[in-house]
């Protein structure tokens, strides 16, 4: 039997809910106002920035027009910048697109938050691994700089034939 002096404080659902904001994210303590620096960037930089901040590992292989994304994350990793979780993104440059796809699959199976960057013909080399990744319900984001697939010769035209091919 507990007495009034030793009884634990009553914690109702309403009292607990009042301590957590509606969105579930606790706000940081108010500090000095930070200066916001604005800059104009292209799409590859913006994608690379988001990918760097949210992943554990990135497998890259330079292929135009996706090369700047891989180059940016590689440069930031070399500068030892931290991502959202306070760790440095591990960037591995592979010898082929198929190697990047296989390494991505292996990292996802091990539980890593992993990503890669590709376009056009390189994306076609991902297809066998994409079936495995999808079949195993492994979450990932593959950043695709869409470009026309080559027919008789290499194509530099921008369209979505590479991405649409994978919709199957």
PDB file of N, CA, C and O in Angstrom, residues 134-165:
ATOM      1  N   UNK A 134      14.120  -5.046 -55.143  1.00  0.00           N
ATOM      2  CA  UNK A 134      12.661  -4.914 -55.029  1.00  0.00           C
ATOM      3  C   UNK A 134      12.043  -6.173 -54.442  1.00  0.00           C
ATOM      4  O   UNK A 134      11.144  -6.106 -53.594  1.00  0.00           O
ATOM      5  N   UNK A 135      12.508  -7.327 -54.871  1.00  0.00           N
ATOM      6  CA  UNK A 135      11.968  -8.587 -54.372  1.00  0.00           C
ATOM      7  C   UNK A 135      12.221  -8.795 -52.887  1.00  0.00           C
ATOM      8  O   UNK A 135      11.424  -9.431 -52.198  1.00  0.00           O
ATOM      9  N   UNK A 136      13.311  -8.258 -52.398  1.00  0.00           N
ATOM     10  CA  UNK A 136      13.644  -8.376 -50.974  1.00  0.00           C
ATOM     11  C   UNK A 136      13.089  -7.206 -50.160  1.00  0.00           C
ATOM     12  O   UNK A 136      13.362  -7.102 -48.969  1.00  0.00           O
ATOM     13  N   UNK A 137      12.340  -6.326 -50.821  1.00  0.00           N
ATOM     14  CA  UNK A 137      11.711  -5.165 -50.177  1.00  0.00           C
ATOM     15  C   UNK A 137      12.721  -4.297 -49.430  1.00  0.00           C
ATOM     16  O   UNK A 137      12.467  -3.827 -48.324  1.00  0.00           O
ATOM     17  N   UNK A 138      13.867  -4.061 -50.055  1.00  0.00           N
ATOM     18  CA  UNK A 138      14.909  -3.240 -49.445  1.00  0.00           C
ATOM     19  C   UNK A 138      14.715  -1.779 -49.851  1.00  0.00           C
ATOM     20  O   UNK A 138      14.642  -1.475 -51.038  1.00  0.00           O
ATOM     21  N   UNK A 139      14.650  -0.868 -48.886  1.00  0.00           N
ATOM     22  CA  UNK A 139      14.431   0.543 -49.222  1.00  0.00           C
ATOM     23  C   UNK A 139      15.718   1.229 -49.672  1.00  0.00           C
ATOM     24  O   UNK A 139      16.768   1.079 -49.041  1.00  0.00           O
ATOM     25  N   UNK A 140      15.646   1.953 -50.753  1.00  0.00           N
ATOM     26  CA  UNK A 140      16.788   2.739 -51.237  1.00  0.00           C
ATOM     27  C   UNK A 140      16.296   3.816 -52.183  1.00  0.00           C
ATOM     28  O   UNK A 140      15.156   3.783 -52.638  1.00  0.00           O
ATOM     29  N   UNK A 141      17.164   4.753 -52.484  1.00  0.00           N
ATOM     30  CA  UNK A 141      16.903   5.766 -53.501  1.00  0.00           C
ATOM     31  C   UNK A 141      18.068   5.730 -54.472  1.00  0.00           C
ATOM     32  O   UNK A 141      19.225   5.837 -54.068  1.00  0.00           O
ATOM     33  N   UNK A 142      17.755   5.543 -55.736  1.00  0.00           N
ATOM     34  CA  UNK A 142      18.764   5.587 -56.790  1.00  0.00           C
ATOM     35  C   UNK A 142      18.535   6.898 -57.528  1.00  0.00           C
ATOM     36  O   UNK A 142      17.473   7.121 -58.096  1.00  0.00           O
ATOM     37  N   UNK A 143      19.532   7.754 -57.506  1.00  0.00           N
ATOM     38  CA  UNK A 143      19.409   9.077 -58.113  1.00  0.00           C
ATOM     39  C   UNK A 143      19.751   8.975 -59.600  1.00  0.00           C
ATOM     40  O   UNK A 143      20.877   8.632 -59.954  1.00  0.00           O
ATOM     41  N   UNK A 144      18.763   9.253 -60.436  1.00  0.00           N
ATOM     42  CA  UNK A 144      18.910   9.072 -61.876  1.00  0.00           C
ATOM     43  C   UNK A 144      18.867  10.421 -62.578  1.00  0.00           C
ATOM     44  O   UNK A 144      17.898  11.164 -62.443  1.00  0.00           O
ATOM     45  N   UNK A 145      19.923  10.743 -63.306  1.00  0.00           N
ATOM     46  CA  UNK A 145      19.934  11.918 -64.174  1.00  0.00           C
ATOM     47  C   UNK A 145      19.481  11.401 -65.538  1.00  0.00           C
ATOM     48  O   UNK A 145      20.268  10.827 -66.288  1.00  0.00           O
ATOM     49  N   UNK A 146      18.218  11.558 -65.837  1.00  0.00           N
ATOM     50  CA  UNK A 146      17.631  10.947 -67.038  1.00  0.00           C
ATOM     51  C   UNK A 146      18.286  11.460 -68.313  1.00  0.00           C
ATOM     52  O   UNK A 146      18.559  12.644 -68.470  1.00  0.00           O
ATOM     53  N   UNK A 147      18.509  10.525 -69.222  1.00  0.00           N
ATOM     54  CA  UNK A 147      19.110  10.822 -70.516  1.00  0.00           C
ATOM     55  C   UNK A 147      18.614   9.785 -71.514  1.00  0.00           C
ATOM     56  O   UNK A 147      18.300   8.658 -71.139  1.00  0.00           O
ATOM     57  N   UNK A 148      18.549  10.151 -72.756  1.00  0.00           N
ATOM     58  CA  UNK A 148      18.065   9.231 -73.786  1.00  0.00           C
ATOM     59  C   UNK A 148      18.969   8.007 -73.883  1.00  0.00           C
ATOM     60  O   UNK A 148      20.187   8.096 -73.714  1.00  0.00           O
ATOM     61  N   UNK A 149      18.341   6.873 -74.111  1.00  0.00           N
ATOM     62  CA  UNK A 149      19.116   5.655 -74.343  1.00  0.00           C
ATOM     63  C   UNK A 149      19.733   5.709 -75.721  1.00  0.00           C
ATOM     64  O   UNK A 149      19.141   6.224 -76.664  1.00  0.00           O
ATOM     65  N   UNK A 150      20.924   5.156 -75.852  1.00  0.00           N
ATOM     66  CA  UNK A 150      21.616   5.178 -77.135  1.00  0.00           C
ATOM     67  C   UNK A 150      21.010   4.140 -78.067  1.00  0.00           C
ATOM     68  O   UNK A 150      20.705   3.023 -77.659  1.00  0.00           O
ATOM     69  N   UNK A 151      20.839   4.527 -79.317  1.00  0.00           N
ATOM     70  CA  UNK A 151      20.364   3.609 -80.345  1.00  0.00           C
ATOM     71  C   UNK A 151      21.540   3.208 -81.212  1.00  0.00           C
ATOM     72  O   UNK A 151      22.313   2.315 -80.881  1.00  0.00           O
ATOM     73  N   UNK A 152      21.715   3.908 -82.320  1.00  0.00           N
ATOM     74  CA  UNK A 152      22.814   3.627 -83.223  1.00  0.00           C
ATOM     75  C   UNK A 152      24.124   4.233 -82.733  1.00  0.00           C
ATOM     76  O   UNK A 152      25.188   3.731 -83.012  1.00  0.00           O
ATOM     77  N   UNK A 153      24.022   5.352 -82.009  1.00  0.00           N
ATOM     78  CA  UNK A 153      25.217   6.017 -81.486  1.00  0.00           C
ATOM     79  C   UNK A 153      24.866   6.595 -80.119  1.00  0.00           C
ATOM     80  O   UNK A 153      23.705   6.595 -79.714  1.00  0.00           O
ATOM     81  N   UNK A 154      25.843   7.068 -79.406  1.00  0.00           N
ATOM     82  CA  UNK A 154      25.585   7.660 -78.096  1.00  0.00           C
ATOM     83  C   UNK A 154      24.696   8.881 -78.238  1.00  0.00           C
ATOM     84  O   UNK A 154      24.794   9.644 -79.195  1.00  0.00           O
ATOM     85  N   UNK A 155      23.839   9.085 -77.282  1.00  0.00           N
ATOM     86  CA  UNK A 155      22.896  10.194 -77.322  1.00  0.00           C
ATOM     87  C   UNK A 155      23.099  11.073 -76.102  1.00  0.00           C
ATOM     88  O   UNK A 155      23.255  10.577 -74.991  1.00  0.00           O
ATOM     89  N   UNK A 156      23.079  12.387 -76.329  1.00  0.00           N
ATOM     90  CA  UNK A 156      23.192  13.323 -75.221  1.00  0.00           C
ATOM     91  C   UNK A 156      21.866  14.006 -74.941  1.00  0.00           C
ATOM     92  O   UNK A 156      21.784  14.883 -74.094  1.00  0.00           O
ATOM     93  N   UNK A 157      20.820  13.588 -75.648  1.00  0.00           N
ATOM     94  CA  UNK A 157      19.523  14.244 -75.486  1.00  0.00           C
ATOM     95  C   UNK A 157      18.875  13.847 -74.169  1.00  0.00           C
ATOM     96  O   UNK A 157      19.003  12.719 -73.710  1.00  0.00           O
ATOM     97  N   UNK A 158      18.186  14.791 -73.582  1.00  0.00           N
ATOM     98  CA  UNK A 158      17.516  14.532 -72.325  1.00  0.00           C
ATOM     99  C   UNK A 158      16.096  14.035 -72.553  1.00  0.00           C
ATOM    100  O   UNK A 158      15.307  14.692 -73.209  1.00  0.00           O
ATOM    101  N   UNK A 159      15.780  12.878 -72.076  1.00  0.00           N
ATOM    102  CA  UNK A 159      14.402  12.389 -72.017  1.00  0.00           C
ATOM    103  C   UNK A 159      14.340  11.383 -70.867  1.00  0.00           C
ATOM    104  O   UNK A 159      15.298  11.249 -70.108  1.00  0.00           O
ATOM    105  N   UNK A 160      13.243  10.702 -70.742  1.00  0.00           N
ATOM    106  CA  UNK A 160      13.086   9.784 -69.625  1.00  0.00           C
ATOM    107  C   UNK A 160      13.016   8.327 -70.070  1.00  0.00           C
ATOM    108  O   UNK A 160      12.463   7.481 -69.380  1.00  0.00           O
ATOM    109  N   UNK A 161      13.578   8.009 -71.225  1.00  0.00           N
ATOM    110  CA  UNK A 161      13.492   6.638 -71.730  1.00  0.00           C
ATOM    111  C   UNK A 161      14.226   5.666 -70.811  1.00  0.00           C
ATOM    112  O   UNK A 161      13.801   4.515 -70.680  1.00  0.00           O
ATOM    113  N   UNK A 162      15.285   6.106 -70.146  1.00  0.00           N
ATOM    114  CA  UNK A 162      15.989   5.197 -69.235  1.00  0.00           C
ATOM    115  C   UNK A 162      15.134   4.882 -68.005  1.00  0.00           C
ATOM    116  O   UNK A 162      14.983   3.725 -67.622  1.00  0.00           O
ATOM    117  N   UNK A 163      14.542   5.891 -67.418  1.00  0.00           N
ATOM    118  CA  UNK A 163      13.711   5.678 -66.222  1.00  0.00           C
ATOM    119  C   UNK A 163      12.434   4.913 -66.552  1.00  0.00           C
ATOM    120  O   UNK A 163      12.000   4.040 -65.799  1.00  0.00           O
ATOM    121  N   UNK A 164      11.818   5.240 -67.689  1.00  0.00           N
ATOM    122  CA  UNK A 164      10.549   4.591 -68.052  1.00  0.00           C
ATOM    123  C   UNK A 164      10.746   3.121 -68.386  1.00  0.00           C
ATOM    124  O   UNK A 164       9.844   2.316 -68.186  1.00  0.00           O
ATOM    125  N   UNK A 165      11.918   2.747 -68.875  1.00  0.00           N
ATOM    126  CA  UNK A 165      12.191   1.346 -69.183  1.00  0.00           C
ATOM    127  C   UNK A 165      12.070   0.481 -67.926  1.00  0.00           C
ATOM    128  O   UNK A 165      11.599  -0.641 -67.980  1.00  0.00           O
TER     129      UNK A 165
END
